[in-house]
PDB file of C-alpha atoms in Angstrom:
ATOM      1  CA  UNK A   1     -52.734  31.437 -44.796  1.00 98.00           C
ATOM      2  CA  UNK A   2     -50.444  29.187 -45.400  1.00 98.00           C
ATOM      3  CA  UNK A   3     -47.828  30.096 -42.438  1.00 98.00           C
ATOM      4  CA  UNK A   4     -49.138  32.295 -39.177  1.00 98.00           C
ATOM      5  CA  UNK A   5     -45.753  30.923 -36.327  1.00 98.00           C
ATOM      6  CA  UNK A   6     -43.404  32.892 -35.879  1.00 98.00           C
ATOM      7  CA  UNK A   7     -39.690  31.958 -36.500  1.00 97.00           C
ATOM      8  CA  UNK A   8     -38.969  29.117 -33.729  1.00 96.00           C
ATOM      9  CA  UNK A   9     -42.852  27.692 -34.308  1.00 98.00           C
ATOM     10  CA  UNK A  10     -42.451  23.714 -34.220  1.00 98.00           C
ATOM     11  CA  UNK A  11     -47.140  24.083 -33.594  1.00 98.00           C
ATOM     12  CA  UNK A  12     -47.149  25.346 -37.222  1.00 98.00           C
ATOM     13  CA  UNK A  13     -45.278  27.284 -40.168  1.00 98.00           C
ATOM     14  CA  UNK A  14     -43.533  30.218 -40.331  1.00 98.00           C
ATOM     15  CA  UNK A  15     -45.839  33.342 -41.300  1.00 98.00           C
ATOM     16  CA  UNK A  16     -46.016  33.487 -45.529  1.00 98.00           C
ATOM     17  CA  UNK A  17     -49.328  33.833 -47.220  1.00 98.00           C
ATOM     18  CA  UNK A  18     -50.946  33.794 -50.395  1.00 98.00           C
ATOM     19  CA  UNK A  19     -52.961  37.117 -51.717  1.00 98.00           C
ATOM     20  CA  UNK A  20     -55.363  34.926 -54.653  1.00 98.00           C
ATOM     21  CA  UNK A  21     -57.863  36.215 -57.500  1.00 97.00           C
ATOM     22  CA  UNK A  22     -59.824  35.377 -59.594  1.00 93.00           C
ATOM     23  CA  UNK A  23     -56.806  32.165 -60.835  1.00 94.00           C
ATOM     24  CA  UNK A  24     -54.377  34.586 -60.604  1.00 97.00           C
ATOM     25  CA  UNK A  25     -52.459  33.752 -57.261  1.00 98.00           C
ATOM     26  CA  UNK A  26     -49.575  36.258 -55.964  1.00 98.00           C
ATOM     27  CA  UNK A  27     -46.922  34.504 -52.877  1.00 98.00           C
ATOM     28  CA  UNK A  28     -45.868  36.467 -49.762  1.00 98.00           C
ATOM     29  CA  UNK A  29     -42.746  35.458 -48.132  1.00 98.00           C
ATOM     30  CA  UNK A  30     -41.780  31.587 -48.137  1.00 98.00           C
ATOM     31  CA  UNK A  31     -40.951  30.235 -44.590  1.00 97.00           C
ATOM     32  CA  UNK A  32     -37.989  28.287 -44.339  1.00 96.00           C
ATOM     33  CA  UNK A  33     -37.569  25.594 -45.767  1.00 94.00           C
ATOM     34  CA  UNK A  34     -39.418  23.159 -47.809  1.00 95.00           C
ATOM     35  CA  UNK A  35     -42.191  23.187 -46.027  1.00 97.00           C
ATOM     36  CA  UNK A  36     -43.578  25.534 -48.335  1.00 98.00           C
ATOM     37  CA  UNK A  37     -44.300  22.756 -50.152  1.00 97.00           C
ATOM     38  CA  UNK A  38     -46.527  21.531 -48.252  1.00 98.00           C
ATOM     39  CA  UNK A  39     -49.000  23.953 -47.682  1.00 98.00           C
ATOM     40  CA  UNK A  40     -49.046  24.938 -51.015  1.00 98.00           C
ATOM     41  CA  UNK A  41     -50.333  21.695 -52.047  1.00 97.00           C
ATOM     42  CA  UNK A  42     -52.353  21.421 -48.517  1.00 98.00           C
ATOM     43  CA  UNK A  43     -53.539  24.958 -49.673  1.00 98.00           C
ATOM     44  CA  UNK A  44     -54.907  22.938 -52.902  1.00 97.00           C
ATOM     45  CA  UNK A  45     -53.276  24.950 -55.011  1.00 96.00           C
ATOM     46  CA  UNK A  46     -49.746  23.843 -56.921  1.00 90.00           C
ATOM     47  CA  UNK A  47     -47.074  25.799 -58.827  1.00 88.00           C
ATOM     48  CA  UNK A  48     -47.810  26.138 -61.891  1.00 92.00           C
ATOM     49  CA  UNK A  49     -51.401  28.381 -60.136  1.00 95.00           C
ATOM     50  CA  UNK A  50     -48.642  30.772 -58.708  1.00 97.00           C
ATOM     51  CA  UNK A  51     -46.399  32.762 -60.844  1.00 98.00           C
ATOM     52  CA  UNK A  52     -45.739  35.745 -58.854  1.00 98.00           C
ATOM     53  CA  UNK A  53     -43.819  36.012 -55.427  1.00 98.00           C
ATOM     54  CA  UNK A  54     -42.856  38.517 -53.304  1.00 98.00           C
ATOM     55  CA  UNK A  55     -40.120  37.713 -50.277  1.00 98.00           C
ATOM     56  CA  UNK A  56     -40.630  40.513 -47.268  1.00 98.00           C
ATOM     57  CA  UNK A  57     -36.375  40.127 -46.013  1.00 98.00           C
ATOM     58  CA  UNK A  58     -33.670  38.015 -45.772  1.00 98.00           C
ATOM     59  CA  UNK A  59     -34.618  36.190 -41.704  1.00 97.00           C
ATOM     60  CA  UNK A  60     -34.373  32.396 -42.563  1.00 96.00           C
ATOM     61  CA  UNK A  61     -38.122  32.520 -41.420  1.00 97.00           C
ATOM     62  CA  UNK A  62     -39.199  33.871 -44.521  1.00 97.00           C
ATOM     63  CA  UNK A  63     -35.862  33.411 -47.737  1.00 98.00           C
ATOM     64  CA  UNK A  64     -35.276  29.662 -47.422  1.00 97.00           C
ATOM     65  CA  UNK A  65     -38.619  28.884 -48.757  1.00 98.00           C
ATOM     66  CA  UNK A  66     -37.582  31.033 -51.819  1.00 98.00           C
ATOM     67  CA  UNK A  67     -34.540  28.344 -52.774  1.00 97.00           C
ATOM     68  CA  UNK A  68     -37.263  25.551 -52.826  1.00 97.00           C
ATOM     69  CA  UNK A  69     -39.635  27.952 -54.368  1.00 97.00           C
ATOM     70  CA  UNK A  70     -36.861  28.919 -57.406  1.00 98.00           C
ATOM     71  CA  UNK A  71     -36.265  24.653 -57.674  1.00 97.00           C
ATOM     72  CA  UNK A  72     -39.174  24.323 -57.836  1.00 97.00           C
ATOM     73  CA  UNK A  73     -40.388  25.648 -60.646  1.00 97.00           C
ATOM     74  CA  UNK A  74     -36.989  24.457 -62.674  1.00 98.00           C
ATOM     75  CA  UNK A  75     -37.762  21.422 -61.703  1.00 97.00           C
ATOM     76  CA  UNK A  76     -41.108  21.950 -63.709  1.00 97.00           C
ATOM     77  CA  UNK A  77     -39.913  23.870 -66.152  1.00 98.00           C
ATOM     78  CA  UNK A  78     -37.321  21.191 -67.408  1.00 97.00           C
ATOM     79  CA  UNK A  79     -39.889  18.361 -67.720  1.00 97.00           C
ATOM     80  CA  UNK A  80     -42.188  20.866 -69.455  1.00 97.00           C
ATOM     81  CA  UNK A  81     -44.978  21.193 -66.726  1.00 97.00           C
ATOM     82  CA  UNK A  82     -44.387  24.856 -66.057  1.00 97.00           C
ATOM     83  CA  UNK A  83     -46.545  27.192 -68.010  1.00 96.00           C
ATOM     84  CA  UNK A  84     -45.453  30.595 -68.306  1.00 96.00           C
ATOM     85  CA  UNK A  85     -42.287  32.991 -66.308  1.00 98.00           C
ATOM     86  CA  UNK A  86     -41.704  32.797 -62.028  1.00 98.00           C
ATOM     87  CA  UNK A  87     -41.137  36.360 -61.054  1.00 98.00           C
ATOM     88  CA  UNK A  88     -39.707  37.387 -58.051  1.00 98.00           C
ATOM     89  CA  UNK A  89     -39.790  40.636 -56.419  1.00 98.00           C
ATOM     90  CA  UNK A  90     -37.427  42.074 -53.496  1.00 98.00           C
ATOM     91  CA  UNK A  91     -35.112  44.943 -52.892  1.00 98.00           C
ATOM     92  CA  UNK A  92     -32.021  44.453 -54.415  1.00 98.00           C
ATOM     93  CA  UNK A  93     -30.354  43.201 -51.066  1.00 98.00           C
ATOM     94  CA  UNK A  94     -33.191  39.643 -51.077  1.00 98.00           C
ATOM     95  CA  UNK A  95     -32.795  39.496 -54.972  1.00 98.00           C
ATOM     96  CA  UNK A  96     -28.616  38.793 -54.866  1.00 98.00           C
ATOM     97  CA  UNK A  97     -28.928  36.477 -51.824  1.00 98.00           C
ATOM     98  CA  UNK A  98     -32.096  33.685 -53.934  1.00 98.00           C
ATOM     99  CA  UNK A  99     -29.772  34.824 -56.865  1.00 98.00           C
ATOM    100  CA  UNK A 100     -26.405  32.977 -54.570  1.00 98.00           C
ATOM    101  CA  UNK A 101     -28.392  30.831 -52.937  1.00 98.00           C
ATOM    102  CA  UNK A 102     -29.220  28.938 -56.007  1.00 98.00           C
ATOM    103  CA  UNK A 103     -26.477  29.674 -57.823  1.00 98.00           C
ATOM    104  CA  UNK A 104     -24.124  27.730 -55.128  1.00 98.00           C
ATOM    105  CA  UNK A 105     -27.090  25.205 -54.005  1.00 97.00           C
ATOM    106  CA  UNK A 106     -29.232  24.161 -57.287  1.00 98.00           C
ATOM    107  CA  UNK A 107     -28.111  21.625 -60.661  1.00 97.00           C
ATOM    108  CA  UNK A 108     -26.784  23.999 -63.447  1.00 98.00           C
ATOM    109  CA  UNK A 109     -29.552  22.739 -65.429  1.00 97.00           C
ATOM    110  CA  UNK A 110     -31.989  23.811 -62.863  1.00 98.00           C
ATOM    111  CA  UNK A 111     -29.899  27.793 -62.199  1.00 98.00           C
ATOM    112  CA  UNK A 112     -29.460  27.965 -65.591  1.00 98.00           C
ATOM    113  CA  UNK A 113     -33.486  28.758 -65.982  1.00 98.00           C
ATOM    114  CA  UNK A 114     -32.689  31.833 -63.157  1.00 98.00           C
ATOM    115  CA  UNK A 115     -32.475  34.374 -66.544  1.00 97.00           C
ATOM    116  CA  UNK A 116     -34.033  33.433 -68.581  1.00 98.00           C
ATOM    117  CA  UNK A 117     -37.745  32.081 -66.915  1.00 98.00           C
ATOM    118  CA  UNK A 118     -37.158  32.717 -63.590  1.00 98.00           C
ATOM    119  CA  UNK A 119     -36.694  36.069 -63.294  1.00 98.00           C
ATOM    120  CA  UNK A 120     -35.805  38.305 -60.453  1.00 98.00           C
ATOM    121  CA  UNK A 121     -36.989  41.949 -59.977  1.00 98.00           C
ATOM    122  CA  UNK A 122     -35.775  44.200 -57.853  1.00 98.00           C
ATOM    123  CA  UNK A 123     -38.304  46.971 -56.784  1.00 98.00           C
ATOM    124  CA  UNK A 124     -37.295  50.017 -55.166  1.00 98.00           C
ATOM    125  CA  UNK A 125     -39.425  51.695 -51.862  1.00 97.00           C
ATOM    126  CA  UNK A 126     -42.239  53.219 -53.678  1.00 96.00           C
ATOM    127  CA  UNK A 127     -41.861  51.890 -56.419  1.00 98.00           C
ATOM    128  CA  UNK A 128     -45.616  50.414 -58.479  1.00 98.00           C
ATOM    129  CA  UNK A 129     -45.884  47.494 -59.408  1.00 98.00           C
ATOM    130  CA  UNK A 130     -49.167  45.513 -61.637  1.00 98.00           C
ATOM    131  CA  UNK A 131     -48.962  41.790 -60.086  1.00 98.00           C
ATOM    132  CA  UNK A 132     -52.010  39.458 -60.632  1.00 98.00           C
ATOM    133  CA  UNK A 133     -53.394  42.738 -61.742  1.00 98.00           C
ATOM    134  CA  UNK A 134     -53.880  44.948 -59.172  1.00 98.00           C
ATOM    135  CA  UNK A 135     -51.266  47.863 -58.488  1.00 98.00           C
ATOM    136  CA  UNK A 136     -48.955  46.612 -55.160  1.00 98.00           C
ATOM    137  CA  UNK A 137     -46.385  50.031 -53.681  1.00 98.00           C
ATOM    138  CA  UNK A 138     -43.790  48.718 -52.157  1.00 98.00           C
ATOM    139  CA  UNK A 139     -42.355  50.600 -48.974  1.00 98.00           C
ATOM    140  CA  UNK A 140     -39.011  50.264 -46.393  1.00 98.00           C
ATOM    141  CA  UNK A 141     -40.626  49.510 -42.525  1.00 98.00           C
ATOM    142  CA  UNK A 142     -37.356  51.279 -42.333  1.00 97.00           C
ATOM    143  CA  UNK A 143     -35.530  48.477 -39.566  1.00 96.00           C
ATOM    144  CA  UNK A 144     -32.919  48.749 -37.209  1.00 94.00           C
ATOM    145  CA  UNK A 145     -32.210  45.211 -38.222  1.00 92.00           C
ATOM    146  CA  UNK A 146     -32.931  43.695 -42.045  1.00 96.00           C
ATOM    147  CA  UNK A 147     -33.383  46.340 -44.668  1.00 98.00           C
ATOM    148  CA  UNK A 148     -37.200  44.857 -44.942  1.00 98.00           C
ATOM    149  CA  UNK A 149     -39.506  45.346 -47.619  1.00 98.00           C
ATOM    150  CA  UNK A 150     -43.760  45.811 -47.467  1.00 98.00           C
ATOM    151  CA  UNK A 151     -45.960  46.673 -49.499  1.00 98.00           C
ATOM    152  CA  UNK A 152     -49.789  48.146 -49.736  1.00 98.00           C
ATOM    153  CA  UNK A 153     -51.650  46.001 -52.065  1.00 98.00           C
ATOM    154  CA  UNK A 154     -55.433  47.965 -53.446  1.00 98.00           C
ATOM    155  CA  UNK A 155     -58.237  45.884 -54.792  1.00 98.00           C
ATOM    156  CA  UNK A 156     -61.950  46.598 -55.558  1.00 96.00           C
ATOM    157  CA  UNK A 157     -61.894  50.580 -56.802  1.00 94.00           C
ATOM    158  CA  UNK A 158     -59.074  51.976 -54.571  1.00 94.00           C
ATOM    159  CA  UNK A 159     -59.379  49.404 -51.222  1.00 98.00           C
ATOM    160  CA  UNK A 160     -55.869  48.963 -49.279  1.00 98.00           C
ATOM    161  CA  UNK A 161     -54.194  46.369 -48.371  1.00 98.00           C
ATOM    162  CA  UNK A 162     -51.515  46.723 -45.424  1.00 98.00           C
ATOM    163  CA  UNK A 163     -48.556  44.201 -44.834  1.00 98.00           C
ATOM    164  CA  UNK A 164     -46.391  45.635 -42.238  1.00 96.00           C
ATOM    165  CA  UNK A 165     -43.425  42.936 -43.044  1.00 96.00           C
ATOM    166  CA  UNK A 166     -42.678  41.451 -38.708  1.00 95.00           C
ATOM    167  CA  UNK A 167     -41.625  44.546 -37.363  1.00 97.00           C
ATOM    168  CA  UNK A 168     -43.903  46.700 -35.085  1.00 96.00           C
ATOM    169  CA  UNK A 169     -45.068  49.608 -37.290  1.00 97.00           C
ATOM    170  CA  UNK A 170     -43.263  52.643 -36.932  1.00 97.00           C
ATOM    171  CA  UNK A 171     -44.559  55.868 -37.103  1.00 97.00           C
ATOM    172  CA  UNK A 172     -42.259  56.649 -40.498  1.00 97.00           C
ATOM    173  CA  UNK A 173     -44.486  54.523 -42.463  1.00 98.00           C
ATOM    174  CA  UNK A 174     -48.251  54.915 -40.673  1.00 98.00           C
ATOM    175  CA  UNK A 175     -48.720  56.928 -43.280  1.00 98.00           C
ATOM    176  CA  UNK A 176     -49.008  54.307 -45.944  1.00 98.00           C
ATOM    177  CA  UNK A 177     -51.180  52.583 -42.807  1.00 98.00           C
ATOM    178  CA  UNK A 178     -53.311  54.869 -41.760  1.00 98.00           C
ATOM    179  CA  UNK A 179     -57.582  54.025 -42.934  1.00 98.00           C
ATOM    180  CA  UNK A 180     -56.896  51.321 -44.609  1.00 98.00           C
ATOM    181  CA  UNK A 181     -59.361  49.135 -44.731  1.00 98.00           C
ATOM    182  CA  UNK A 182     -56.589  45.772 -44.428  1.00 98.00           C
ATOM    183  CA  UNK A 183     -54.032  45.550 -42.204  1.00 98.00           C
ATOM    184  CA  UNK A 184     -51.559  42.438 -41.639  1.00 98.00           C
ATOM    185  CA  UNK A 185     -49.355  42.828 -38.935  1.00 98.00           C
ATOM    186  CA  UNK A 186     -47.239  40.606 -36.537  1.00 98.00           C
ATOM    187  CA  UNK A 187     -48.184  40.004 -32.985  1.00 98.00           C
ATOM    188  CA  UNK A 188     -45.404  37.660 -31.522  1.00 98.00           C
ATOM    189  CA  UNK A 189     -47.674  37.497 -28.682  1.00 98.00           C
ATOM    190  CA  UNK A 190     -50.616  38.136 -25.583  1.00 98.00           C
ATOM    191  CA  UNK A 191     -48.729  41.662 -23.425  1.00 98.00           C
ATOM    192  CA  UNK A 192     -50.370  39.506 -20.324  1.00 96.00           C
ATOM    193  CA  UNK A 193     -46.619  36.988 -21.742  1.00 98.00           C
ATOM    194  CA  UNK A 194     -44.280  40.113 -23.121  1.00 98.00           C
ATOM    195  CA  UNK A 195     -42.063  38.685 -19.452  1.00 97.00           C
ATOM    196  CA  UNK A 196     -41.983  35.014 -21.419  1.00 97.00           C
ATOM    197  CA  UNK A 197     -41.894  35.545 -24.929  1.00 97.00           C
ATOM    198  CA  UNK A 198     -38.799  38.833 -24.348  1.00 97.00           C
ATOM    199  CA  UNK A 199     -41.223  40.832 -28.161  1.00 97.00           C
ATOM    200  CA  UNK A 200     -39.434  43.931 -27.546  1.00 97.00           C
ATOM    201  CA  UNK A 201     -36.721  42.933 -27.896  1.00 95.00           C
ATOM    202  CA  UNK A 202     -37.167  41.771 -30.849  1.00 92.00           C
ATOM    203  CA  UNK A 203     -38.641  44.417 -32.568  1.00 96.00           C
ATOM    204  CA  UNK A 204     -42.241  42.842 -32.484  1.00 97.00           C
ATOM    205  CA  UNK A 205     -45.568  43.723 -30.574  1.00 98.00           C
ATOM    206  CA  UNK A 206     -47.269  42.467 -28.601  1.00 98.00           C
ATOM    207  CA  UNK A 207     -51.576  42.075 -29.571  1.00 98.00           C
ATOM    208  CA  UNK A 208     -52.693  44.882 -26.367  1.00 98.00           C
ATOM    209  CA  UNK A 209     -49.940  47.114 -29.106  1.00 98.00           C
ATOM    210  CA  UNK A 210     -50.337  45.982 -32.451  1.00 98.00           C
ATOM    211  CA  UNK A 211     -53.730  46.537 -31.185  1.00 98.00           C
ATOM    212  CA  UNK A 212     -53.397  49.942 -30.118  1.00 98.00           C
ATOM    213  CA  UNK A 213     -51.902  50.924 -33.531  1.00 98.00           C
ATOM    214  CA  UNK A 214     -55.098  49.698 -35.137  1.00 98.00           C
ATOM    215  CA  UNK A 215     -57.928  51.725 -33.176  1.00 98.00           C
ATOM    216  CA  UNK A 216     -55.574  54.959 -33.254  1.00 98.00           C
ATOM    217  CA  UNK A 217     -54.858  54.756 -37.266  1.00 98.00           C
ATOM    218  CA  UNK A 218     -58.612  54.052 -38.383  1.00 98.00           C
ATOM    219  CA  UNK A 219     -58.058  50.710 -39.765  1.00 98.00           C
ATOM    220  CA  UNK A 220     -61.198  48.872 -41.087  1.00 98.00           C
ATOM    221  CA  UNK A 221     -59.626  45.172 -40.865  1.00 98.00           C
ATOM    222  CA  UNK A 222     -56.588  43.650 -39.124  1.00 98.00           C
ATOM    223  CA  UNK A 223     -55.408  40.722 -38.946  1.00 98.00           C
ATOM    224  CA  UNK A 224     -52.426  39.343 -37.242  1.00 98.00           C
ATOM    225  CA  UNK A 225     -50.094  36.631 -37.748  1.00 98.00           C
ATOM    226  CA  UNK A 226     -45.769  36.161 -36.793  1.00 98.00           C
ATOM    227  CA  UNK A 227     -46.980  35.167 -33.020  1.00 98.00           C
ATOM    228  CA  UNK A 228     -45.838  31.920 -30.661  1.00 98.00           C
ATOM    229  CA  UNK A 229     -47.381  28.115 -30.182  1.00 98.00           C
ATOM    230  CA  UNK A 230     -47.508  27.951 -27.190  1.00 98.00           C
ATOM    231  CA  UNK A 231     -50.928  27.414 -26.851  1.00 98.00           C
ATOM    232  CA  UNK A 232     -51.947  27.089 -31.048  1.00 98.00           C
ATOM    233  CA  UNK A 233     -55.573  25.906 -29.997  1.00 98.00           C
ATOM    234  CA  UNK A 234     -56.771  28.429 -27.940  1.00 98.00           C
ATOM    235  CA  UNK A 235     -54.504  30.681 -30.085  1.00 98.00           C
ATOM    236  CA  UNK A 236     -57.745  32.745 -32.063  1.00 98.00           C
ATOM    237  CA  UNK A 237     -59.928  32.559 -28.851  1.00 98.00           C
ATOM    238  CA  UNK A 238     -57.365  34.502 -26.089  1.00 98.00           C
ATOM    239  CA  UNK A 239     -55.356  36.267 -28.972  1.00 98.00           C
ATOM    240  CA  UNK A 240     -58.851  38.375 -29.682  1.00 98.00           C
ATOM    241  CA  UNK A 241     -59.673  38.545 -26.675  1.00 98.00           C
ATOM    242  CA  UNK A 242     -56.788  40.680 -25.567  1.00 98.00           C
ATOM    243  CA  UNK A 243     -57.471  42.610 -29.148  1.00 98.00           C
ATOM    244  CA  UNK A 244     -61.401  43.845 -29.334  1.00 98.00           C
ATOM    245  CA  UNK A 245     -60.308  45.367 -25.777  1.00 97.00           C
ATOM    246  CA  UNK A 246     -58.376  47.970 -27.612  1.00 98.00           C
ATOM    247  CA  UNK A 247     -59.478  47.283 -31.658  1.00 98.00           C
ATOM    248  CA  UNK A 248     -63.279  47.915 -32.094  1.00 98.00           C
ATOM    249  CA  UNK A 249     -63.388  47.001 -35.610  1.00 98.00           C
ATOM    250  CA  UNK A 250     -62.599  43.548 -37.283  1.00 98.00           C
ATOM    251  CA  UNK A 251     -59.764  40.977 -35.813  1.00 98.00           C
ATOM    252  CA  UNK A 252     -58.621  37.898 -36.833  1.00 98.00           C
ATOM    253  CA  UNK A 253     -56.450  35.459 -36.109  1.00 98.00           C
ATOM    254  CA  UNK A 254     -55.951  32.515 -38.709  1.00 98.00           C
ATOM    255  CA  UNK A 255     -54.340  29.160 -38.238  1.00 98.00           C
ATOM    256  CA  UNK A 256     -52.513  27.400 -41.226  1.00 98.00           C
ATOM    257  CA  UNK A 257     -53.854  26.985 -44.171  1.00 98.00           C
ATOM    258  CA  UNK A 258     -57.420  28.748 -43.263  1.00 98.00           C
ATOM    259  CA  UNK A 259     -58.972  31.534 -46.057  1.00 98.00           C
ATOM    260  CA  UNK A 260     -59.599  34.687 -45.324  1.00 98.00           C
ATOM    261  CA  UNK A 261     -62.511  36.039 -47.540  1.00 97.00           C
ATOM    262  CA  UNK A 262     -61.182  40.945 -48.158  1.00 95.00           C
TER     263      UNK A 262
END
């Protein structure tokens, strides 16, 4: 987990993570700025370790770090310090926005690598791609705000990890989650703090909501992220304590830079 916080956190980084398998790495979202460079470094990776990136949607805390991914990759390529190509996947609106931002904000020699060694790849809903040796099937989370994709990551002969983006799972998407081995789902705050943080105004969930969902759909392992950071040192215990009343599976509430083995 490179980051575990929501858009406005100051005590941790915005939610993003790396799926890593046998030295191959898949970066999912990139946070809201060049803090992504710090997080990648302090997680023990370099840009040369990352060749595949997925950006779920165009909100600032997910997409702006992607511009730094493009810039850093291009800079390393220009100095012959980057092996291979960089692939950035998303739906059409995000891909167009990343391209536009890169064209307007980067130096011409940096942007020149886009389309040559930095590939901005549009994926459609229900499309499957092979990424880091695994099938990854994308789906539209049907956000009422901004077009956003999640995905199912297949591993170990048919096990499923499902990434739902940063909004509450919609009924129309429950078919992707039911019976999965891992569900990565946002939990904006504790249920007891809902009046303070008002998650429902932003189409987010509380810990209680996410855990009740996972219990009903038979999820084996639940990882909660995209949280507030008002009591970060005690977040893991407080969120886990609330969650276990509603969910009988394994609950994970990681900190930034914490590794979870699936």
